XYZ file of C-alpha atoms in Angstrom:
546
model
C -86.748 34.764 -97.501
C -87.140 34.349 -93.744
C -83.553 35.440 -93.219
C -84.666 39.019 -93.840
C -86.258 38.950 -90.402
C -82.720 38.826 -89.012
C -81.807 42.318 -90.245
C -83.736 44.309 -87.601
C -82.020 42.338 -84.820
C -78.564 42.975 -86.275
C -79.341 46.662 -86.687
C -80.516 46.742 -83.070
C -77.249 45.168 -81.936
C -75.207 47.698 -83.892
C -77.182 50.598 -82.468
C -76.854 49.233 -78.946
C -73.095 48.758 -79.322
C -72.561 52.335 -80.483
C -75.222 54.015 -78.356
C -72.773 55.611 -75.973
C -70.392 56.997 -78.595
C -73.131 58.177 -80.964
C -74.545 60.291 -78.196
C -73.982 63.934 -79.156
C -74.072 66.414 -76.339
C -75.249 69.851 -77.321
C -73.422 72.121 -74.905
C -75.133 75.432 -74.269
C -72.088 77.087 -72.740
C -68.962 78.242 -74.529
C -65.738 77.451 -72.695
C -62.304 79.052 -72.729
C -58.936 78.311 -71.148
C -55.206 78.742 -71.551
C -54.218 75.663 -73.588
C -50.464 76.148 -73.711
C -49.829 75.799 -69.975
C -49.003 78.422 -67.377
C -45.664 80.182 -67.117
C -43.846 83.005 -68.858
C -43.225 82.302 -72.531
C -43.069 84.011 -75.902
C -46.535 82.968 -77.047
C -49.536 81.629 -75.137
C -52.518 79.945 -76.794
C -56.006 80.630 -75.435
C -58.685 78.309 -76.816
C -62.405 79.064 -77.044
C -64.922 76.325 -77.951
C -68.689 76.198 -78.108
C -71.766 77.540 -79.898
C -70.835 81.173 -79.197
C -67.123 80.899 -80.006
C -67.607 83.391 -82.844
C -68.394 86.095 -80.250
C -64.683 86.239 -79.455
C -64.006 87.027 -83.121
C -66.441 89.901 -83.282
C -66.127 90.966 -79.651
C -62.502 91.092 -78.566
C -60.792 90.542 -81.960
C -62.844 93.272 -83.635
C -63.642 91.333 -86.811
C -66.586 92.351 -88.999
C -67.028 88.993 -90.729
C -65.872 85.399 -90.403
C -62.215 84.999 -91.420
C -60.889 82.277 -93.693
C -60.926 79.034 -91.656
C -57.605 77.769 -90.269
C -55.739 80.879 -91.420
C -53.719 83.145 -89.104
C -54.934 86.735 -88.768
C -53.022 89.473 -86.933
C -55.514 91.468 -84.843
C -55.739 93.913 -81.972
C -57.065 92.049 -78.930
C -59.395 94.461 -77.134
C -61.625 94.667 -74.098
C -65.050 94.739 -75.781
C -66.518 96.839 -72.945
C -63.883 99.598 -72.759
C -62.315 99.239 -76.226
C -58.898 99.152 -74.526
C -56.181 97.319 -76.454
C -54.924 94.378 -74.413
C -52.404 92.938 -76.876
C -51.595 92.292 -80.520
C -52.054 88.636 -81.384
C -52.896 85.968 -83.943
C -56.515 84.820 -84.289
C -57.361 81.469 -85.935
C -60.917 80.326 -86.635
C -61.870 76.618 -86.770
C -65.546 76.289 -87.754
C -67.137 73.127 -86.432
C -70.261 73.451 -88.549
C -68.767 73.866 -92.014
C -68.815 70.128 -92.687
C -71.473 68.492 -90.551
C -70.225 64.950 -91.102
C -66.625 65.822 -90.238
C -66.152 69.072 -88.318
C -62.596 70.299 -88.735
C -61.845 71.420 -85.206
C -60.339 69.664 -82.219
C -63.583 69.573 -80.223
C -65.972 69.166 -83.151
C -67.467 72.554 -82.235
C -66.739 76.097 -83.366
C -63.271 76.902 -82.031
C -61.359 80.169 -81.882
C -57.703 80.304 -80.871
C -56.027 83.477 -79.637
C -52.218 83.433 -79.836
C -51.085 86.235 -77.540
C -47.838 87.183 -75.815
C -47.096 84.897 -72.896
C -46.755 87.403 -70.084
C -48.863 86.749 -67.000
C -50.612 90.138 -67.153
C -51.483 89.752 -70.851
C -52.935 86.271 -70.435
C -54.867 87.265 -67.309
C -56.431 90.318 -68.957
C -57.542 88.330 -72.023
C -59.035 85.552 -69.888
C -60.887 88.083 -67.731
C -62.295 89.754 -70.844
C -63.483 86.426 -72.274
C -65.237 85.719 -68.981
C -67.395 88.818 -69.505
C -68.865 87.561 -72.795
C -72.378 86.078 -72.629
C -72.591 82.311 -71.944
C -68.801 82.077 -71.598
C -67.235 80.222 -68.700
C -63.770 78.818 -67.840
C -63.270 75.258 -69.034
C -63.126 72.442 -66.509
C -59.934 70.333 -66.470
C -59.823 68.283 -69.665
C -63.143 69.639 -70.943
C -61.888 70.437 -74.457
C -60.797 66.832 -74.863
C -64.010 65.586 -73.276
C -66.039 67.463 -75.876
C -63.807 66.030 -78.613
C -64.529 62.561 -77.238
C -68.289 63.061 -77.239
C -68.102 64.453 -80.769
C -66.361 61.268 -81.926
C -63.064 62.982 -82.706
C -61.167 60.723 -80.297
C -61.944 57.491 -78.487
C -60.979 56.982 -74.864
C -57.708 55.193 -75.660
C -56.679 58.015 -77.972
C -57.579 60.539 -75.270
C -55.319 58.730 -72.803
C -52.598 58.534 -75.448
C -52.840 62.290 -75.982
C -52.551 62.915 -72.236
C -49.514 60.620 -72.051
C -47.934 62.374 -75.038
C -48.256 65.730 -73.285
C -46.641 64.287 -70.157
C -43.971 62.208 -71.959
C -40.444 63.040 -70.816
C -38.390 60.324 -72.520
C -38.083 59.173 -76.119
C -39.725 55.773 -75.630
C -42.553 57.311 -73.613
C -43.138 59.679 -76.530
C -43.238 56.817 -79.031
C -45.653 54.718 -76.994
C -47.993 57.654 -76.347
C -47.900 58.750 -79.993
C -48.783 55.278 -81.275
C -51.674 55.051 -78.820
C -52.919 58.526 -79.781
C -52.776 57.487 -83.453
C -55.111 54.592 -82.638
C -52.802 51.554 -82.792
C -54.247 50.089 -79.585
C -57.809 51.112 -80.482
C -57.583 49.234 -83.791
C -56.669 45.997 -82.012
C -59.609 46.210 -79.623
C -62.046 47.337 -82.319
C -61.141 44.317 -84.478
C -61.773 42.036 -81.504
C -65.045 43.803 -80.755
C -66.223 43.467 -84.360
C -65.337 39.771 -84.259
C -67.454 39.338 -81.128
C -70.276 41.298 -82.751
C -70.282 38.909 -85.719
C -70.330 35.937 -83.363
C -73.314 37.400 -81.516
C -75.109 37.976 -84.829
C -74.462 34.361 -85.832
C -75.834 33.038 -82.560
C -78.870 35.318 -82.848
C -79.443 33.955 -86.346
C -79.193 30.420 -84.991
C -81.764 31.219 -82.287
C -84.259 32.748 -84.714
C -83.735 30.496 -87.714
C -82.322 27.217 -86.390
C -84.943 25.317 -88.411
C -84.336 27.320 -91.578
C -82.442 25.440 -94.269
C -80.319 28.522 -94.949
C -78.754 28.418 -91.466
C -75.788 26.071 -91.190
C -75.994 23.382 -88.514
C -72.395 23.888 -87.418
C -72.692 27.633 -86.811
C -72.036 27.200 -83.064
C -68.993 25.063 -83.795
C -67.643 27.748 -86.123
C -68.232 30.341 -83.428
C -66.310 28.229 -80.921
C -63.240 28.164 -83.177
C -63.374 31.930 -83.626
C -63.711 32.528 -79.878
C -60.864 30.100 -79.119
C -58.587 32.043 -81.467
C -59.684 35.300 -79.860
C -58.981 33.905 -76.376
C -55.442 32.937 -77.408
C -54.833 36.401 -78.883
C -56.111 38.055 -75.714
C -53.964 35.848 -73.468
C -50.863 36.716 -75.493
C -51.764 40.383 -75.237
C -52.168 40.156 -71.454
C -48.903 38.219 -71.042
C -46.796 41.270 -71.892
C -44.980 41.492 -68.567
C -46.647 44.877 -67.956
C -44.083 46.473 -70.256
C -46.362 49.255 -71.450
C -47.436 50.223 -67.939
C -43.823 50.161 -66.762
C -42.739 52.386 -69.651
C -45.555 54.833 -68.926
C -44.993 55.055 -65.164
C -41.219 54.534 -64.993
C -38.951 51.558 -64.247
C -38.270 51.232 -60.522
C -34.547 50.574 -60.027
C -33.132 49.948 -56.536
C -29.422 50.211 -55.661
C -28.625 47.839 -52.786
C -25.597 46.415 -51.014
C -23.556 46.570 -47.828
C -22.756 49.917 -46.222
C -19.927 51.880 -47.826
C -19.708 49.946 -51.106
C -20.421 53.016 -53.257
C -24.210 52.955 -53.694
C -24.607 56.704 -53.234
C -21.602 57.327 -55.474
C -23.296 55.274 -58.185
C -26.501 57.281 -57.779
C -24.578 60.557 -58.054
C -22.703 59.296 -61.092
C -25.924 58.366 -62.902
C -27.575 61.653 -61.894
C -24.407 63.598 -62.757
C -24.918 65.697 -59.653
C -24.492 65.220 -55.861
C -27.992 63.908 -55.197
C -26.930 61.864 -52.153
C -24.373 62.490 -49.406
C -21.188 60.466 -49.884
C -19.010 59.635 -46.879
C -16.461 57.019 -45.856
C -18.496 56.482 -42.674
C -20.682 53.349 -43.024
C -24.410 53.969 -42.623
C -24.426 57.538 -43.939
C -27.546 56.915 -46.029
C -30.472 56.333 -43.673
C -33.480 56.918 -45.908
C -34.335 56.242 -49.544
C -33.100 58.875 -51.997
C -35.132 58.875 -55.228
C -34.368 60.495 -58.552
C -36.222 60.302 -61.879
C -33.816 59.798 -64.772
C -33.936 59.470 -68.525
C -31.536 56.627 -69.262
C -31.116 56.337 -73.034
C -34.799 56.970 -73.679
C -36.242 54.924 -70.823
C -37.873 56.508 -67.747
C -36.195 55.292 -64.566
C -37.029 55.902 -60.910
C -33.635 55.318 -59.284
C -33.552 54.669 -55.528
C -30.450 54.762 -53.347
C -31.068 52.703 -50.213
C -29.519 52.339 -46.785
C -26.687 49.825 -46.482
C -28.007 46.363 -45.594
C -26.619 44.976 -42.366
C -28.130 43.234 -39.362
C -25.466 43.913 -36.709
C -26.408 47.547 -36.100
C -28.215 48.632 -32.931
C -29.045 52.083 -34.277
C -32.841 52.406 -34.342
C -32.788 54.956 -37.167
C -30.463 52.837 -39.292
C -32.611 49.745 -38.686
C -35.638 51.663 -39.952
C -33.616 52.643 -43.022
C -32.720 48.985 -43.626
C -36.386 47.970 -43.387
C -37.332 50.645 -45.893
C -34.534 49.475 -48.169
C -35.844 45.903 -48.119
C -39.353 47.123 -48.923
C -37.979 49.206 -51.792
C -36.164 46.156 -53.177
C -39.324 44.040 -53.016
C -41.147 46.601 -55.193
C -38.288 47.187 -57.641
C -38.395 46.162 -61.297
C -34.591 46.060 -61.477
C -32.038 45.552 -58.695
C -28.453 46.840 -58.878
C -26.454 44.848 -56.307
C -23.214 46.708 -55.553
C -20.132 44.854 -54.257
C -16.790 46.212 -53.025
C -14.236 44.814 -55.517
C -11.300 45.019 -53.126
C -13.151 43.197 -50.349
C -14.373 40.611 -52.850
C -10.860 39.990 -54.150
C -9.436 39.610 -50.634
C -12.207 37.272 -49.468
C -12.014 34.835 -52.364
C -8.229 34.585 -51.889
C -8.220 34.263 -48.114
C -11.266 32.001 -47.870
C -10.524 30.188 -51.135
C -14.053 30.824 -52.353
C -15.276 30.652 -55.905
C -17.069 33.617 -57.404
C -20.437 31.918 -57.037
C -19.755 30.894 -53.446
C -18.889 34.469 -52.594
C -22.047 35.860 -54.171
C -24.120 33.254 -52.370
C -22.548 34.077 -48.995
C -22.879 37.787 -49.689
C -26.583 37.438 -50.482
C -27.237 35.233 -47.449
C -25.419 37.668 -45.186
C -27.603 40.530 -46.463
C -30.718 38.294 -46.430
C -31.531 38.992 -50.073
C -31.103 35.520 -51.594
C -34.779 35.344 -52.543
C -34.497 38.715 -54.271
C -31.547 38.027 -56.574
C -31.517 34.235 -57.114
C -33.872 32.167 -59.237
C -32.712 29.029 -57.404
C -30.168 28.269 -54.708
C -26.510 27.992 -55.632
C -24.359 25.009 -54.798
C -21.467 26.203 -52.721
C -19.012 23.728 -54.281
C -19.686 24.838 -57.861
C -16.547 25.967 -59.712
C -16.215 28.624 -62.376
C -16.244 27.386 -65.930
C -13.364 27.901 -68.283
C -12.640 31.451 -69.327
C -14.542 32.540 -72.418
C -17.391 30.058 -71.898
C -20.784 31.517 -70.981
C -21.885 29.758 -67.802
C -25.502 29.572 -66.768
C -25.796 31.658 -63.642
C -28.893 31.703 -61.481
C -29.135 35.432 -60.855
C -32.595 36.703 -61.688
C -33.001 38.514 -64.984
C -33.947 41.692 -63.138
C -30.683 41.773 -61.181
C -27.394 43.357 -62.227
C -24.281 42.642 -60.150
C -21.929 45.647 -60.047
C -18.367 45.348 -58.714
C -17.355 48.873 -57.694
C -14.032 50.384 -56.567
C -11.914 48.606 -59.183
C -9.506 51.552 -58.944
C -8.319 50.102 -55.603
C -7.166 46.843 -57.218
C -3.667 46.258 -58.477
C -4.843 43.636 -60.958
C -8.321 43.862 -62.505
C -7.806 40.854 -64.795
C -9.797 38.375 -62.719
C -12.759 40.736 -62.447
C -12.607 41.436 -66.169
C -12.773 37.690 -66.790
C -15.924 37.535 -64.668
C -17.452 40.337 -66.715
C -16.757 38.417 -69.909
C -18.047 35.190 -68.454
C -21.404 36.452 -67.126
C -23.784 38.832 -68.886
C -25.183 40.155 -65.585
C -21.860 41.328 -64.119
C -20.283 44.785 -64.473
C -16.979 46.069 -63.108
C -16.759 49.813 -62.545
C -15.092 52.555 -60.590
C -17.215 55.516 -59.565
C -13.968 57.287 -58.709
C -12.454 57.362 -62.209
C -15.504 56.337 -64.325
C -13.822 53.129 -65.448
C -16.293 50.598 -66.901
C -19.191 53.056 -67.000
C -19.923 52.693 -70.763
C -20.171 48.896 -70.418
C -22.429 49.259 -67.389
C -24.698 51.665 -69.294
C -24.933 49.158 -72.148
C -25.912 46.401 -69.715
C -28.408 48.699 -68.042
C -29.999 49.588 -71.375
C -30.346 45.898 -72.271
C -32.122 45.272 -68.971
C -34.417 48.268 -69.484
C -35.214 47.158 -73.032
C -36.231 43.747 -71.711
C -38.409 45.301 -69.005
C -40.097 47.865 -71.280
C -39.550 46.653 -74.844
C -39.436 49.015 -77.801
C -42.889 50.461 -78.555
C -44.297 49.649 -81.999
C -47.464 50.324 -83.956
C -47.733 46.662 -84.964
C -47.808 45.177 -81.451
C -48.934 47.869 -78.988
C -48.775 47.113 -75.268
C -51.305 47.675 -72.515
C -50.493 51.036 -70.944
C -52.834 51.307 -67.961
C -54.231 49.023 -65.281
C -57.734 50.108 -66.332
C -57.236 48.435 -69.703
C -55.886 45.257 -68.112
C -58.848 45.040 -65.723
C -61.426 45.162 -68.535
C -59.399 42.799 -70.744
C -59.292 40.212 -67.963
C -63.067 40.510 -67.552
C -63.476 40.149 -71.309
C -61.310 37.020 -71.262
C -63.354 35.577 -68.394
C -66.619 36.103 -70.315
C -65.257 34.375 -73.429
C -63.892 31.450 -71.411
C -67.298 31.113 -69.740
C -68.860 30.942 -73.211
C -66.456 28.166 -74.265
C -67.005 26.203 -71.049
C -70.785 26.385 -71.447
C -70.503 25.143 -75.025
C -68.213 22.224 -74.132
C -70.184 21.121 -71.080
C -73.640 21.309 -72.663
C -72.699 20.134 -76.163
C -75.840 20.136 -78.309
C -78.170 21.059 -75.445
C -76.391 24.247 -74.473
C -78.298 27.327 -73.386
C -77.657 29.497 -76.418
C -79.320 32.546 -74.879
C -76.968 32.542 -71.881
C -74.003 31.934 -74.153
C -74.978 34.953 -76.225
C -75.088 37.059 -73.082
C -71.495 36.000 -72.304
C -70.397 37.346 -75.687
C -72.320 40.556 -75.106
C -70.546 40.970 -71.763
C -67.185 40.469 -73.479
C -68.143 43.169 -76.007
C -69.117 45.544 -73.213
C -65.764 45.115 -71.474
C -63.877 45.927 -74.689
C -66.205 48.875 -75.246
C -65.377 50.248 -71.816
C -61.701 50.453 -72.789
C -62.316 52.537 -75.911
C -65.211 54.499 -74.410
C -67.948 52.966 -76.558
C -69.513 51.747 -73.323
C -68.887 53.633 -70.115
C -70.354 55.545 -67.225
C -70.132 59.260 -66.570
C -68.264 58.890 -63.277
C -65.432 56.950 -64.949
C -65.153 59.623 -67.639
C -65.048 62.376 -65.033
C -62.018 60.739 -63.392
C -60.159 60.284 -66.682
C -60.748 63.802 -67.996
C -60.150 65.535 -64.679
C -56.622 64.076 -64.706
C -56.058 65.205 -68.293
C -55.281 68.897 -67.767
C -51.715 70.041 -68.400
C -49.623 69.973 -65.259
C -51.956 67.662 -63.351
C -49.600 64.683 -63.603
C -46.406 64.744 -61.571
C -43.609 62.221 -61.582
C -41.566 61.249 -58.568
C -42.435 64.210 -56.401
C -42.131 66.727 -59.258
C -38.486 65.825 -59.900
C -37.900 66.301 -63.653
C -36.134 63.635 -65.678
C -32.437 64.204 -66.032
C -30.737 63.026 -69.197
C -28.121 60.380 -68.493
C -26.024 59.901 -71.596
C -23.285 57.368 -72.058
C -20.010 59.029 -71.240
C -16.383 57.921 -71.151
C -14.027 58.299 -68.278
């Protein structure tokens, strides 16, 4: 049968698609490094990987033969040149050559791990001794993981997931990173890539055997339906609101409002420490004060801003206001703070409705475009109590009425809180209303980040989004060429569009890449390389009662 001539072409396509990942680098050097991170601790783990990893067993661990793989052995760790005892530690051997098809070590090579006491002097002496062994050198940042990647132990998405898991500081960050490291995102892209590969094979068959009676006439039409479905899936995947990226990098939350409404007090309350100076003098906060928080499992970058007002002549305060406006424009969530006492007095004296007051307040601060979806009608009246009214505040805005402790009657404000889902009434002075505010804040954060799942993983990095958009463009080009040319379409060019789409997906997982891109990814992988909000650690903010 003539169809047999198709097999070499399909095999060639498969080999081409996996050429990058099937490449096995035979490293001549053996590398070593402290894998558990620097700092005093009870136990430090020093990893050795490479063709001469066994030299550390026989050299500094004093073994006479290979130990049982993956079994802990208590040994004297010695300087092989002077025979001086450096420490007593655990030695574990992971042979990479015992099962050629599936080496049972992290890097796919021979690996030796030395578990020694975590004192600086102990670790330094062991590392210096390893450096004196033949063909041993210190590992470059991320080199263990890079070798694991080249050995096929991890793909690039799993590598990035592992790096994120090491750096995760909140519960939802941990979940997202773990699912990615397990391959949930890789599986999605690999299924798409295999679908494209089948489509390419079908088109290649059509090119070679279009006159053969065994090739269906509607093969291009079938391909079009498959690609259309794939395009819809990819568009849905891209339309995720950047939830995964936001969860990985942190939700930017800006606290804004007039001077002296309690913005800094709110920041301090959420941080549970005096992070910002609090004073009754308006304009105390001049610059942006940032803190990284863990709010019920979500990473938050909380920014306290200068009070917004336009009547000041203070040059420094004006600069603070400009910075505040810029911060608001970049924020994922805006907390607009209002003085409850002033609000209550104004609506009584001016006979304003709640919505009129908020509109005037926003216009006065020049933030209407930031908090409103559409303009409000000034003559609109509040609906009956207990009925949820449609309010035009943006979904990423939470209106917080502070200083309720100064009111004699909080009933009217409480009615507003019941009426609108984006309104909270609190007192930073006595912690009144804080649990309800934290609930509202968590709902907003859940909407912005979503809850990570294995079934529907989100895009976690802009690199992924860039290649996915290019992949989508290539598939749409294929569909446009098919529709415009009908039966006289250039099948060869259409096939190239599908190949391009495959390449873009391959670049995400690392099946297709360039060395310079890999160098950037792995150089950022080492422990401690990633910092978050100027090295400020996350602080746990738990719901607490007054």
